[in-house]
Coordinates of C-alpha atoms and ligand atoms in Angstrom, one line a residue:
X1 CA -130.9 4.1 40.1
X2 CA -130.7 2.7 36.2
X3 CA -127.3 2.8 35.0
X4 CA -127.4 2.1 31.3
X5 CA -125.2 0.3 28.7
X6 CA -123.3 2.1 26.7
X7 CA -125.2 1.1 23.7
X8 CA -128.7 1.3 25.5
X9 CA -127.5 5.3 25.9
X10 CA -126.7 6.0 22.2
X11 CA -129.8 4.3 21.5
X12 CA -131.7 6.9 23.8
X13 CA -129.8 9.7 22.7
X14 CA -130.6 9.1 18.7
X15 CA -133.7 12.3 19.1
X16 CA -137.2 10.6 18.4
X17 CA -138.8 12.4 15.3
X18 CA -141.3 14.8 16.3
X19 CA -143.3 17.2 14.3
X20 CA -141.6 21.0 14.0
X21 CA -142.3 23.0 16.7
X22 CA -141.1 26.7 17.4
X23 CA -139.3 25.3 20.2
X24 CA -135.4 25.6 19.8
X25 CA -134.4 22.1 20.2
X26 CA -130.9 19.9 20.3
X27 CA -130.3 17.9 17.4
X28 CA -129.4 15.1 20.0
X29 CA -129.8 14.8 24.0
X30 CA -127.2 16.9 26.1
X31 CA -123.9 15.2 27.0
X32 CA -121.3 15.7 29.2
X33 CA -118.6 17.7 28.3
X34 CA -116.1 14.7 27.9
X35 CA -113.5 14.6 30.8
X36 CA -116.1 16.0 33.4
X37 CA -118.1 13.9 35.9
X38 CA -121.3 14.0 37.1
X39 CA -121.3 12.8 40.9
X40 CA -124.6 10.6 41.3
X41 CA -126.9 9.5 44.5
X42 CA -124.9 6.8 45.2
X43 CA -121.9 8.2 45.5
X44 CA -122.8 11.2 47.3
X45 CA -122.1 9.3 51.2
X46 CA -118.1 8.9 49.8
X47 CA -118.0 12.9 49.0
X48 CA -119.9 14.0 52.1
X49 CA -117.8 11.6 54.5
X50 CA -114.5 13.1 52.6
X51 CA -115.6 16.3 53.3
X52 CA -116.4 15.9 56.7
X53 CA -113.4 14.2 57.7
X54 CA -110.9 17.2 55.5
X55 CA -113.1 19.4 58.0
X56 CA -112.6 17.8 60.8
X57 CA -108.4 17.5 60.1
X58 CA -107.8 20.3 58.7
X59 CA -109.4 22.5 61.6
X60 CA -107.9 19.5 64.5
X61 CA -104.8 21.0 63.1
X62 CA -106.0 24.7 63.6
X63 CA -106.2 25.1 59.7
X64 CA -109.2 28.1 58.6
X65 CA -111.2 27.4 56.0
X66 CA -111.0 30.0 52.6
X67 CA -112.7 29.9 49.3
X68 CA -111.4 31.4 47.0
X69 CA -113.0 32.2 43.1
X70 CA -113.3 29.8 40.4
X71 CA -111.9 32.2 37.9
X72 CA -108.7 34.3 38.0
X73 CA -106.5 36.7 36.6
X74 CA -104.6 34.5 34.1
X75 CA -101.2 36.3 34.7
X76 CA -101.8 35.1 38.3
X77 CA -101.2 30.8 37.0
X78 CA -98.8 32.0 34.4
X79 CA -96.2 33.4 36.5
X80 CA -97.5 31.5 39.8
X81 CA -96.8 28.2 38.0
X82 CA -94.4 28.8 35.1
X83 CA -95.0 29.4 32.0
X84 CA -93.2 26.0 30.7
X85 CA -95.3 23.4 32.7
X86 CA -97.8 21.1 31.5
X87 CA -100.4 23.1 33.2
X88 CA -100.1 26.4 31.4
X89 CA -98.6 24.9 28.1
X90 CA -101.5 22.1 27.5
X91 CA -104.1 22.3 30.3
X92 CA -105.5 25.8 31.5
X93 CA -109.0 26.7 30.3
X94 CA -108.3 30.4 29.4
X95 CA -110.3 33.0 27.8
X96 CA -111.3 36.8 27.6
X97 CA -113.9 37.6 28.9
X98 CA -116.9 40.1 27.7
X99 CA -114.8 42.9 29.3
X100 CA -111.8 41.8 27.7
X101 CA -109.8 40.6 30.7
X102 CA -108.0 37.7 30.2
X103 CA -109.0 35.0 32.5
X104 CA -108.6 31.3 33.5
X105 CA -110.5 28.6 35.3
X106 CA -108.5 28.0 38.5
X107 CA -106.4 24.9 37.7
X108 CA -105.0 25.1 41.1
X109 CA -105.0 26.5 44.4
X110 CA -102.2 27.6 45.7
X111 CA -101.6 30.5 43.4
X112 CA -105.3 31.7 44.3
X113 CA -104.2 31.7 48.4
X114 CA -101.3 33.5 47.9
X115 CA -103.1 36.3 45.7
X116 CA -105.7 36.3 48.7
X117 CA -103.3 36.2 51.4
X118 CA -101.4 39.7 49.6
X119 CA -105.2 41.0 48.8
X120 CA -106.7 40.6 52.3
X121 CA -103.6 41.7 53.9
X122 CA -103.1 38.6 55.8
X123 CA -99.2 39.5 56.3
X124 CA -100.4 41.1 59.0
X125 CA -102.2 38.7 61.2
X126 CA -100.1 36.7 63.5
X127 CA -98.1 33.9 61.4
X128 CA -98.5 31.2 59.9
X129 CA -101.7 31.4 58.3
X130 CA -103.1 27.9 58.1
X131 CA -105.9 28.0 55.3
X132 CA -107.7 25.0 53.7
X133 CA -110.1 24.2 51.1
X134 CA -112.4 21.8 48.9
X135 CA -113.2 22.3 45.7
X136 CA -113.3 22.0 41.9
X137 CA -110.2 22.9 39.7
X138 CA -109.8 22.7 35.8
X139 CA -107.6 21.1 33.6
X140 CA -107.9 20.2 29.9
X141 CA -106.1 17.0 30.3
X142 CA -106.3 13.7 28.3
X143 CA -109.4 12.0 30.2
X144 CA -108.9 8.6 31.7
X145 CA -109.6 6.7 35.2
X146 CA -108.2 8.7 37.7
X147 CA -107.8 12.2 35.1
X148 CA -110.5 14.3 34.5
X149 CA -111.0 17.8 32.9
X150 CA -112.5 18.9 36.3
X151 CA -111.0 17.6 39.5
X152 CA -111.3 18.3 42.9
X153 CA -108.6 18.6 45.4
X154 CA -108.4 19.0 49.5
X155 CA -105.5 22.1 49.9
X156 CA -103.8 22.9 53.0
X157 CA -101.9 25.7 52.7
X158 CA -99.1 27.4 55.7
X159 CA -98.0 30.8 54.8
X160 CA -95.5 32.6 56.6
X161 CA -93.4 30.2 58.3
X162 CA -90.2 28.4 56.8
X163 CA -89.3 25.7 59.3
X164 CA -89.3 22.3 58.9
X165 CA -91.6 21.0 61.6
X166 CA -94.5 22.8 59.1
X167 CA -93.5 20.6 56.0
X168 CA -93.5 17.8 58.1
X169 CA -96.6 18.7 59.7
X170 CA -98.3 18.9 56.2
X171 CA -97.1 15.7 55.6
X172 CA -98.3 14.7 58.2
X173 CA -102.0 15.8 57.8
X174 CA -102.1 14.3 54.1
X175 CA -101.0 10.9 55.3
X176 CA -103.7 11.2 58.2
X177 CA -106.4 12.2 56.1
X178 CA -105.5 9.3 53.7
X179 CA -105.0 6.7 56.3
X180 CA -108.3 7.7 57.8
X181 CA -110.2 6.7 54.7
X182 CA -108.4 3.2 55.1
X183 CA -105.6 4.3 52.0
X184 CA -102.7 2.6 52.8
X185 CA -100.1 5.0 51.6
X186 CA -96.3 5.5 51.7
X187 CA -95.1 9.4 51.0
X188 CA -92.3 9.9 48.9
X189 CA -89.5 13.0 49.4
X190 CA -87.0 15.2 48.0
X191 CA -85.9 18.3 48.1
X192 CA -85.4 20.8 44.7
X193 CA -83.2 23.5 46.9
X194 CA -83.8 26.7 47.0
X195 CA -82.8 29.8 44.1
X196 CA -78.9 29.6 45.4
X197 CA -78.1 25.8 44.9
X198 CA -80.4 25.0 42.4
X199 CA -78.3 27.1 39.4
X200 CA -75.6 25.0 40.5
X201 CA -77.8 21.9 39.5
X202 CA -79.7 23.5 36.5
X203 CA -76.2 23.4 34.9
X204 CA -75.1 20.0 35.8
X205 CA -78.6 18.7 34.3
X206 CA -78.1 20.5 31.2
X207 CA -74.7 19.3 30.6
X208 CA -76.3 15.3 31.6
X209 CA -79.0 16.3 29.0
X210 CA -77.4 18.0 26.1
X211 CA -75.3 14.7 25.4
X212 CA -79.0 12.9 24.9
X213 CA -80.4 15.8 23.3
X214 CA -81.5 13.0 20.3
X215 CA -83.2 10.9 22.4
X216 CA -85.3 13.2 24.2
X217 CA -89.3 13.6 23.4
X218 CA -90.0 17.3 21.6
X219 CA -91.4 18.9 24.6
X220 CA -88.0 17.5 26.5
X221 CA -85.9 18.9 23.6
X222 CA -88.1 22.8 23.7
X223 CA -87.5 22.9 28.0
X224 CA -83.9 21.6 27.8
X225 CA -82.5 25.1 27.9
X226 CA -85.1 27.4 29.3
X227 CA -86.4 24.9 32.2
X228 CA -84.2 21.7 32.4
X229 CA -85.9 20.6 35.9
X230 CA -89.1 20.3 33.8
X231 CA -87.2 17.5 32.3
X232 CA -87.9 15.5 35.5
X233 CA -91.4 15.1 35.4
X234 CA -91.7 13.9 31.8
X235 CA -93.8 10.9 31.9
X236 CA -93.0 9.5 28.3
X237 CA -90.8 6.1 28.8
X238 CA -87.6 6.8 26.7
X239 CA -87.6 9.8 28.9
X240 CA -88.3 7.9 32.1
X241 CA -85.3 6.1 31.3
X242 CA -83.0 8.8 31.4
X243 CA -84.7 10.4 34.3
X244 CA -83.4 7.4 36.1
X245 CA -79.9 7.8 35.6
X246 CA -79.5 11.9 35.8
X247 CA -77.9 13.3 38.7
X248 CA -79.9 13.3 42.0
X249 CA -80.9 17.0 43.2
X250 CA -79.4 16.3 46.8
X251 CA -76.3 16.1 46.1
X252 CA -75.8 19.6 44.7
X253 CA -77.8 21.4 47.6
X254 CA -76.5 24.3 49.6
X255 CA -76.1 23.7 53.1
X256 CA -79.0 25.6 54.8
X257 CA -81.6 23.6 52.3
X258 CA -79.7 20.1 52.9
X259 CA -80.0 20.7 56.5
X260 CA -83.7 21.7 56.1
X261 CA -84.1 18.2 54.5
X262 CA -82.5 16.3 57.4
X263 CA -84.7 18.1 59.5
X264 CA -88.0 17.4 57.5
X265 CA -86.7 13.5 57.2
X266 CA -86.0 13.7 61.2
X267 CA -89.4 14.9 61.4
X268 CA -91.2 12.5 59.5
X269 CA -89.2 9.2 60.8
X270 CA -90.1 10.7 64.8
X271 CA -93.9 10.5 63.6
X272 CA -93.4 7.3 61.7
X273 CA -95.1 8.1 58.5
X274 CA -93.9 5.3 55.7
X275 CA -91.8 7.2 53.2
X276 CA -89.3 6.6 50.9
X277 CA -86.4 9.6 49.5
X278 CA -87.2 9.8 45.7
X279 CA -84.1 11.9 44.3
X280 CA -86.1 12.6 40.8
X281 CA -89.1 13.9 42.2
X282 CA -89.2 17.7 41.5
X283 CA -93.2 18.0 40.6
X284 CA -95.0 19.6 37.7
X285 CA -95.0 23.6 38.6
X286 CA -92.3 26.0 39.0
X287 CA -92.9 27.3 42.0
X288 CA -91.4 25.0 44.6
X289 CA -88.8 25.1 47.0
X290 CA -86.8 22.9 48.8
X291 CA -88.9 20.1 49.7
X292 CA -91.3 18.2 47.7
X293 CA -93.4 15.4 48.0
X294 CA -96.5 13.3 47.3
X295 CA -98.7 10.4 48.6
X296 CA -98.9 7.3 46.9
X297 CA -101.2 3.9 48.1
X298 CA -99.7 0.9 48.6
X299 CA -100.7 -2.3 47.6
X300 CA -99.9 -5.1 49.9
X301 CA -98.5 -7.2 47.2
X302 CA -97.4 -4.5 44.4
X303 CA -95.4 -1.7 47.0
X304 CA -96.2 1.6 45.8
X305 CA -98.6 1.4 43.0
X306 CA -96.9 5.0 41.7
X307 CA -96.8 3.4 38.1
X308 CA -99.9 1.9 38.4
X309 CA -101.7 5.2 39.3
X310 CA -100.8 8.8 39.7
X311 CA -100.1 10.1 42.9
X312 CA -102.8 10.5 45.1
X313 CA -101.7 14.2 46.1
X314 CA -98.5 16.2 46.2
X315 CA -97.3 19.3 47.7
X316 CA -94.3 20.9 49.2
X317 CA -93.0 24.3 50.1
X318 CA -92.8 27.9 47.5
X319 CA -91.2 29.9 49.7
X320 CA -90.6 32.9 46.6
X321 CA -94.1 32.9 45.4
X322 CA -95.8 35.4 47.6
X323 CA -92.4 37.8 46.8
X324 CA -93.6 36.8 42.9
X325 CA -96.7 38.3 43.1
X326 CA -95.2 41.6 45.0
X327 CA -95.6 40.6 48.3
X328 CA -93.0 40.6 51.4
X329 CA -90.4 37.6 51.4
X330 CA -92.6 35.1 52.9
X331 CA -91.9 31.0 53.3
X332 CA -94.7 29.1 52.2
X333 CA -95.6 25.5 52.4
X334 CA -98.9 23.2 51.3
X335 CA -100.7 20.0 49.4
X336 CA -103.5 18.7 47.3
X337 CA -105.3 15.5 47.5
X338 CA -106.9 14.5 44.6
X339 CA -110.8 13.8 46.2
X340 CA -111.9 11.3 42.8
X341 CA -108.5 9.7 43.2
X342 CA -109.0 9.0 47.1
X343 CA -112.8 7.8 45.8
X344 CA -111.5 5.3 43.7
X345 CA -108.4 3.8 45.7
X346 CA -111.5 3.5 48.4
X347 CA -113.6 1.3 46.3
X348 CA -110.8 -0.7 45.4
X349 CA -110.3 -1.5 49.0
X350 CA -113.7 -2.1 49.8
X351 CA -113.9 -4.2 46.5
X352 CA -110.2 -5.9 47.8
X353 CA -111.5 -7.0 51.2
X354 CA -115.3 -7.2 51.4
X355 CA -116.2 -4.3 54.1
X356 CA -117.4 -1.2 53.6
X357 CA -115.5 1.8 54.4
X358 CA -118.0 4.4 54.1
X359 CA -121.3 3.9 55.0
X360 CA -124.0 4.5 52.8
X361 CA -126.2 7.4 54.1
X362 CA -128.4 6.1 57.1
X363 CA -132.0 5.0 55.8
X364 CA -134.9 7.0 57.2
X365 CA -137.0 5.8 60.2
X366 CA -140.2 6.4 59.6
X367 CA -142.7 6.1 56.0
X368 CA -145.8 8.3 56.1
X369 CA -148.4 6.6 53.9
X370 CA -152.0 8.1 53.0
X371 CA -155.2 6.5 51.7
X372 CA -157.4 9.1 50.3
X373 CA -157.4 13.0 49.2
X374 CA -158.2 14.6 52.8
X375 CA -155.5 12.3 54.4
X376 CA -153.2 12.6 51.8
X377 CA -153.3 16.9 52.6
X378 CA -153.6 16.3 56.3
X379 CA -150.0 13.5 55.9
X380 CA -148.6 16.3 54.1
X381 CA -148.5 18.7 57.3
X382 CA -148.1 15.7 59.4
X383 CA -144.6 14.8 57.9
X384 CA -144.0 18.8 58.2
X385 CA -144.7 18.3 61.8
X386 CA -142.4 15.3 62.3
X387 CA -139.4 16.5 60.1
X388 CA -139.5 19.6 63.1
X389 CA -139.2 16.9 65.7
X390 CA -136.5 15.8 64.1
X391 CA -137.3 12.4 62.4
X392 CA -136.1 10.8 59.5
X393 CA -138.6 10.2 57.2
X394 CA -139.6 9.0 53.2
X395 CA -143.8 9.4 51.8
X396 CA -144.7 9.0 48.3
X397 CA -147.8 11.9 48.2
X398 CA -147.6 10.8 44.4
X399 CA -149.0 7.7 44.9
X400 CA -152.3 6.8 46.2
X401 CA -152.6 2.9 46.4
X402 CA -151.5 1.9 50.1
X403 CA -149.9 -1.2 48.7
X404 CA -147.9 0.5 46.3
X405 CA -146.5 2.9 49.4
X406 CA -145.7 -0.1 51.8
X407 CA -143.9 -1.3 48.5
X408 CA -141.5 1.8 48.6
X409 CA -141.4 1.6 52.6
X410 CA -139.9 -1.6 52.5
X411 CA -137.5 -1.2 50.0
X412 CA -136.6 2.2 51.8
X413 CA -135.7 0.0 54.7
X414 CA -137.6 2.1 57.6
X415 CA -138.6 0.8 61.0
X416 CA -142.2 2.1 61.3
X417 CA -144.8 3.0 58.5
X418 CA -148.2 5.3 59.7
X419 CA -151.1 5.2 57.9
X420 CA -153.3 8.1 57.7
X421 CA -156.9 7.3 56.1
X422 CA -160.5 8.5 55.8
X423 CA -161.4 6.7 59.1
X424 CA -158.5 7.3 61.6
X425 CA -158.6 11.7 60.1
X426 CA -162.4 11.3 61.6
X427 CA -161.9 9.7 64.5
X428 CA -158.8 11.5 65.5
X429 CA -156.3 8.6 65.2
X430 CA -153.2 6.6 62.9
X431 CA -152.1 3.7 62.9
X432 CA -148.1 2.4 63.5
X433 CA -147.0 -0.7 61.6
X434 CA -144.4 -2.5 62.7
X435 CA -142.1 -2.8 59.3
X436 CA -140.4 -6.1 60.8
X437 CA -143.2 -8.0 61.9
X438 CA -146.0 -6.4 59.9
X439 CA -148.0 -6.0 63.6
X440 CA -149.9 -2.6 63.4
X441 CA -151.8 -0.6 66.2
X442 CA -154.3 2.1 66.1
X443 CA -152.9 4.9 68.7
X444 CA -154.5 8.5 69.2
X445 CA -152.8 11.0 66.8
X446 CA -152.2 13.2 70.1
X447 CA -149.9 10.6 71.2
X448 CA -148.4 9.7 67.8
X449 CA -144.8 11.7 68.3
X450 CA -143.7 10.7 72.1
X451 CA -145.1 7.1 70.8
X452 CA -142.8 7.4 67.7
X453 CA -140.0 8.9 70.1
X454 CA -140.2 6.1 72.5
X455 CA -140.4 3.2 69.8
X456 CA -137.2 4.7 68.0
X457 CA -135.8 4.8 71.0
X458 CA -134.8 8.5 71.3
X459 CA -133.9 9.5 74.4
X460 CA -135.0 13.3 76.2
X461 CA -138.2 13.2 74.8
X462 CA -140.6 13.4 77.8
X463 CA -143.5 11.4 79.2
X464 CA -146.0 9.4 76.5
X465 CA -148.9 11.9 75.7
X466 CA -151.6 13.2 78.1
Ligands
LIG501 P1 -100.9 18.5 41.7 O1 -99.9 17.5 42.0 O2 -101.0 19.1 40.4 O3 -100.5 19.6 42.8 O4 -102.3 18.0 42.2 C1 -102.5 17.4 43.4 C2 -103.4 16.2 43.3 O5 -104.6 16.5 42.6 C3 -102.8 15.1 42.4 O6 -101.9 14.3 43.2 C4 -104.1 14.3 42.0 O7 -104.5 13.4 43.0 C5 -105.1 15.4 41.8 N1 -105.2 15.8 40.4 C6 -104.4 16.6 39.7 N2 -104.8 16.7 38.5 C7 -105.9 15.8 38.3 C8 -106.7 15.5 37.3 N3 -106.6 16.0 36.0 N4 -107.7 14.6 37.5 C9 -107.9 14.0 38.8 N5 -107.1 14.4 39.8 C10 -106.1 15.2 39.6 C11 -101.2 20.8 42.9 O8 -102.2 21.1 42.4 C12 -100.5 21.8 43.9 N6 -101.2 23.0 43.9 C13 -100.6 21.2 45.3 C14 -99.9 22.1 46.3 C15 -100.6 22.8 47.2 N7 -98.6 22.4 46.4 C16 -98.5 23.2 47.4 N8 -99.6 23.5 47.9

C-alpha cells in the first residue's frame, strides 16, 4: 500500500493538461469530504475484530441486533435531543428532501431505537428489549484526531426496564468490550435526577450562574436561562473553570433517584469496574435521566487521560423519551462507543508496548501460479475448485512470467505454491513447492487436494487419492 506525502498528493492532484474532450471532467481529482475517513486495507482486521467481538458481547449478554435508517425525520433528533445542544445547534446534517420532508442524517442512535421500538410495537414483547447496533452516524463537527464528521459508534440500548442492576449492567458491557480490546479504562458516574429534583437544581444553577453571567462564553450566556444544565458540558476553559466550582447535581436529588444511584454505585463496586463519581458530568443531550456516565482510558502514568482525549463512549438512562415521542411511560437505559476512538487508543497501546493486539488478517496458504495460456484458463477453474474445498488462496492470472508470480507468493507469505504449465496440463499432473525450503514435487493432479489437505495439516479430510 503507497501512502503518499502530503505534498507528493497535491502534486498528483494538480489535473495533467489534456486535450478537450466531451467528457465532463473535474477541474482537479476527487477528495474527501473534509472530516470523513476512508478505512483502508490495513486497517480493515481492527474494524472486523471490533465488530466481531461488539457481536459476540452484545448477544453473550442476550442483546438483538437492529438497524435502523441512516436518515430520519428531523423532528425525531430535535425533540429527542434538545433543541439547545451542540448536536442540533452546530452539528446535524439536515435538509429537505425532493419531497419536501425535512430530514437529517442520524447523528445518533438512541432517538432512532426508541422511534423503532413505538413503530414496531415492541411495548408489547416481553421486557426489556435489549437491542444493539454498529454503524455510521453524522456530525458536522470541527475535524481533528479522534472527531470526524462521520463517526461510528457500538449502541446498546435496554428499553423498558428502570432498575438499577440494567445501568450497571450497561456499564458493565462497555467496560468489557473496552477491556477486551486491551483499553485500560476507568468509568466515570453521576447522576442528573429525574424531572422532580432536577427543577430544584436548575434553579440553584442559575442563581450560581447569573452572578458570572460576564464571564461566561456566548453560547453559555444564550443557555443560561432556557437550559442551564447545558452549561456543564461547555468545554471552553474560562468555562471549565466555573464548572468546577458550581454546585454538584447529588446533592439536590430526590430520594427515589439518590437511592437509584447508591444502587447503581453498589452495583458497579460488587463487579469491580474502576470508576470514579464525577459530580459535573451531565452529557451533551437533553434527554437523560438519572444516571450518566462515560468510559475513559487510562494511562498508566497520566490517570484518566479525559483531557487528553474525549471520552471513549458515554451513555446513561432517558427514562421520558419513549413518553416524548408518544409512547407509554417507559424507563430506558444505553451507550455508545466511539469505534475510531477505540482504533486509536489500540494503536497507541500496541505502539506503547511492542505487541500486537489485533492480528492482521491471516495470510493465505496456498499461491496458484500458471506458465502459459491453456494453464493459465485451466488454474483459473483449479483455484475455483480449491476455494470450494475451502483453502486460502492468492494467484496473479495477470501475470505470466513464473518468476514474477513466486515474487508475489513470497511476499504474500503462503506455505505452498503449484505450478500449472504446458507439460504437467498434458500429462495430467502439478507440481507443489515447498515456499520454505524451495523443494518442489511433481504429484498427479487427481491427488493434488487430499495432498494439499494433508500437507496443511487439515484434519477430516479422508485418505490420500486413489
Ligand atoms: P455521545 O457521547 O455523543 O453519546 O457519543 C458516544 C461516543 O461516540 C463518544 O464517546 C465518542 O467516542 C464517539 N463520538 C461522538 N462523536 C464523535 C465524533 N464526532 N467523532 C468521533 N467519535 C465520536 C451518544 O451518541 C449517545 N446516543 C449514547 C447513548 C446511547 N446514550 C444512551 N444510549
Amino acid at each position: 500500500m503507497n501512502f503518499m506525502s502530503r505534498k507528493k498528493k497535491e502534486e498528483k492532484q494538480k489535473m495533467p493538461e489534456r486535450p478537450v474532450s466531451d467528457f465532463p471532467r473535474l477541474s482537479k481529482h476527487p477528495q474527501l469530504v473534509k472530516g470523513m475517513k476512508d478505512i483502508l486495507p490495513p486497517d480493515q482486521a481492527y474494524w472486523e475484530h471490533i465488530r466481531a467481538l461488539a457481536k459476540k458481547i452484545a448477544e453473550g449478554y442476550g442483546f438483538e441486533r437492529i438497524d435502523t435508517p441512516i436518515v430520519e425525520h428531523l423532528p425525531l433528533f430535535t425533540i429527542g435531543i434538545g433543541k439547545q445542544t451542540d448536536i442540533i445547534e452546530k452539528e446535524m446534517y439536515s435538509f429537505i428532501d425532493q419531497g419536501g420532508d425535512s430530514l437529517a442524517l442520524r447523528p445518533e442512535f438512541t432517538a432512532g431505537f426508541a422511534r423503532a421500538y413505538i413503530e414496531h410495537g415492541m411495548q408489547s414483547l416481553p421486557q426489556p428489549v435489549k437491542l444493539y447496533t454498529i454503524g455510521p452516524l453524522f456530525r458536522h463537527d470541527k475535524p481533528q484526531e479522534g472527531r470526524y464528521r462521520q463517526h461510528t459508534q457500538f449502541n446498546c440500548e435496554v428499553i423498558g426496564e428502570g432498575k438499577a442492576a440494567i445501568d450497571a449492567q450497561l456499564i458493565l458491557l462497555g467496560y468489557r468490550f473496552l477491556s477486551s480490546l486491551h483499553i485500560k479504562t476507568v468509568v466515570q458516574i453521576n447522576s442528573i435526577g429525574c424531572r422532580t429534583c432536577r427543577g430544584t437544581y436548575k434553579e440553584l444553577l442559575t442563581e450560581y450562574y447569573r452572578a458570572k453571567r460576564s464571564s461566561l462564553c456566548e453560547d453559555c450566556k444564550r443557555r443560561l436561562n432556557k437550559n442551564p444544565l447545558r452549561l456543564l458540558d461547555c468545554k471552553i476553559e474560562t468555562c471549565q473553570q466555573l464548572i468546577s466550582k458550581s454546585p454538584p447535581i447529588v446533592d439536590s436529588l430526590c430520594e427515589a433517584c439518590r437511592d437509584h444511584f447508591i444502587a447503581v454505585l453498589e452495583f458497579v463496586e460488587e463487579l469491580e469496574i474502576p470508576y470514579q463519581p464525577n459530580p459535573h458530568l451531565v452529557r451533551g443531550l437533553d434527554y437523560y435521566t438519572r444516571t450518566v456516565f462515560e468510559f475513559f482510558a487510562v494511562s498508566s502514568d497520566e490517570g484518566t487521560q479525559a483531557g487528553r482525549m474525549s471520552a471513549l463512549g458515554g451513555g446513561g438512562r432517558y427514562d421520558n423519551m419513549i413518553e416524548m415521542f408518544g409512547g407509554l411511560p417507559t424507563p430506558a437505559a444505553g451507550f455508545g462507543i466511539g469505534v475510531e476512538r477505540a482504533i486509536l487508543k489500540i494503536k497507541e497501546v500496541e505502539k506503547a508496548s511492542g505487541a500486537k493486539v489485533i492480528e492482521k488478517n491471516p495470510t493465505a496458504d496456498v499461491f496458484v501460479a500458471q506458465l502459459g495460456e491453456q494453464p493459465k484458463r485451466r488454474a483459473m477453474v483449479l483455484y475455483e475448485d480449491l476455494l470450494k474445498e475451502g483453502f486460502s488462496l492468492v494467484s496473479e492470472f495477470a501475470k505470466d512470467s513464473l518468476k514474477a508470480q513466486l515474487e508475489i507468493a513470497n511476499r504474500s507469505g503462503v506455505k505452498f505454491t503449484i505450478i500449472l504449465g504446458q507439460k504437467e496440463l498434458l500429462d495430467g499432473s502439478i507440481i507443489i513447492r515447498n515456499m520454505e525450503g524451495g523443494e518442489q514435487e511433481v504429484i498427479d493432479m487427481k491427488k493434488l487436494i487430499p495432498t494439499l489437505h494433508k500437507k496443511l495439516g487439515h484434519i477430516n479430510h479422508g485418505k490420500e487419492g486413489e
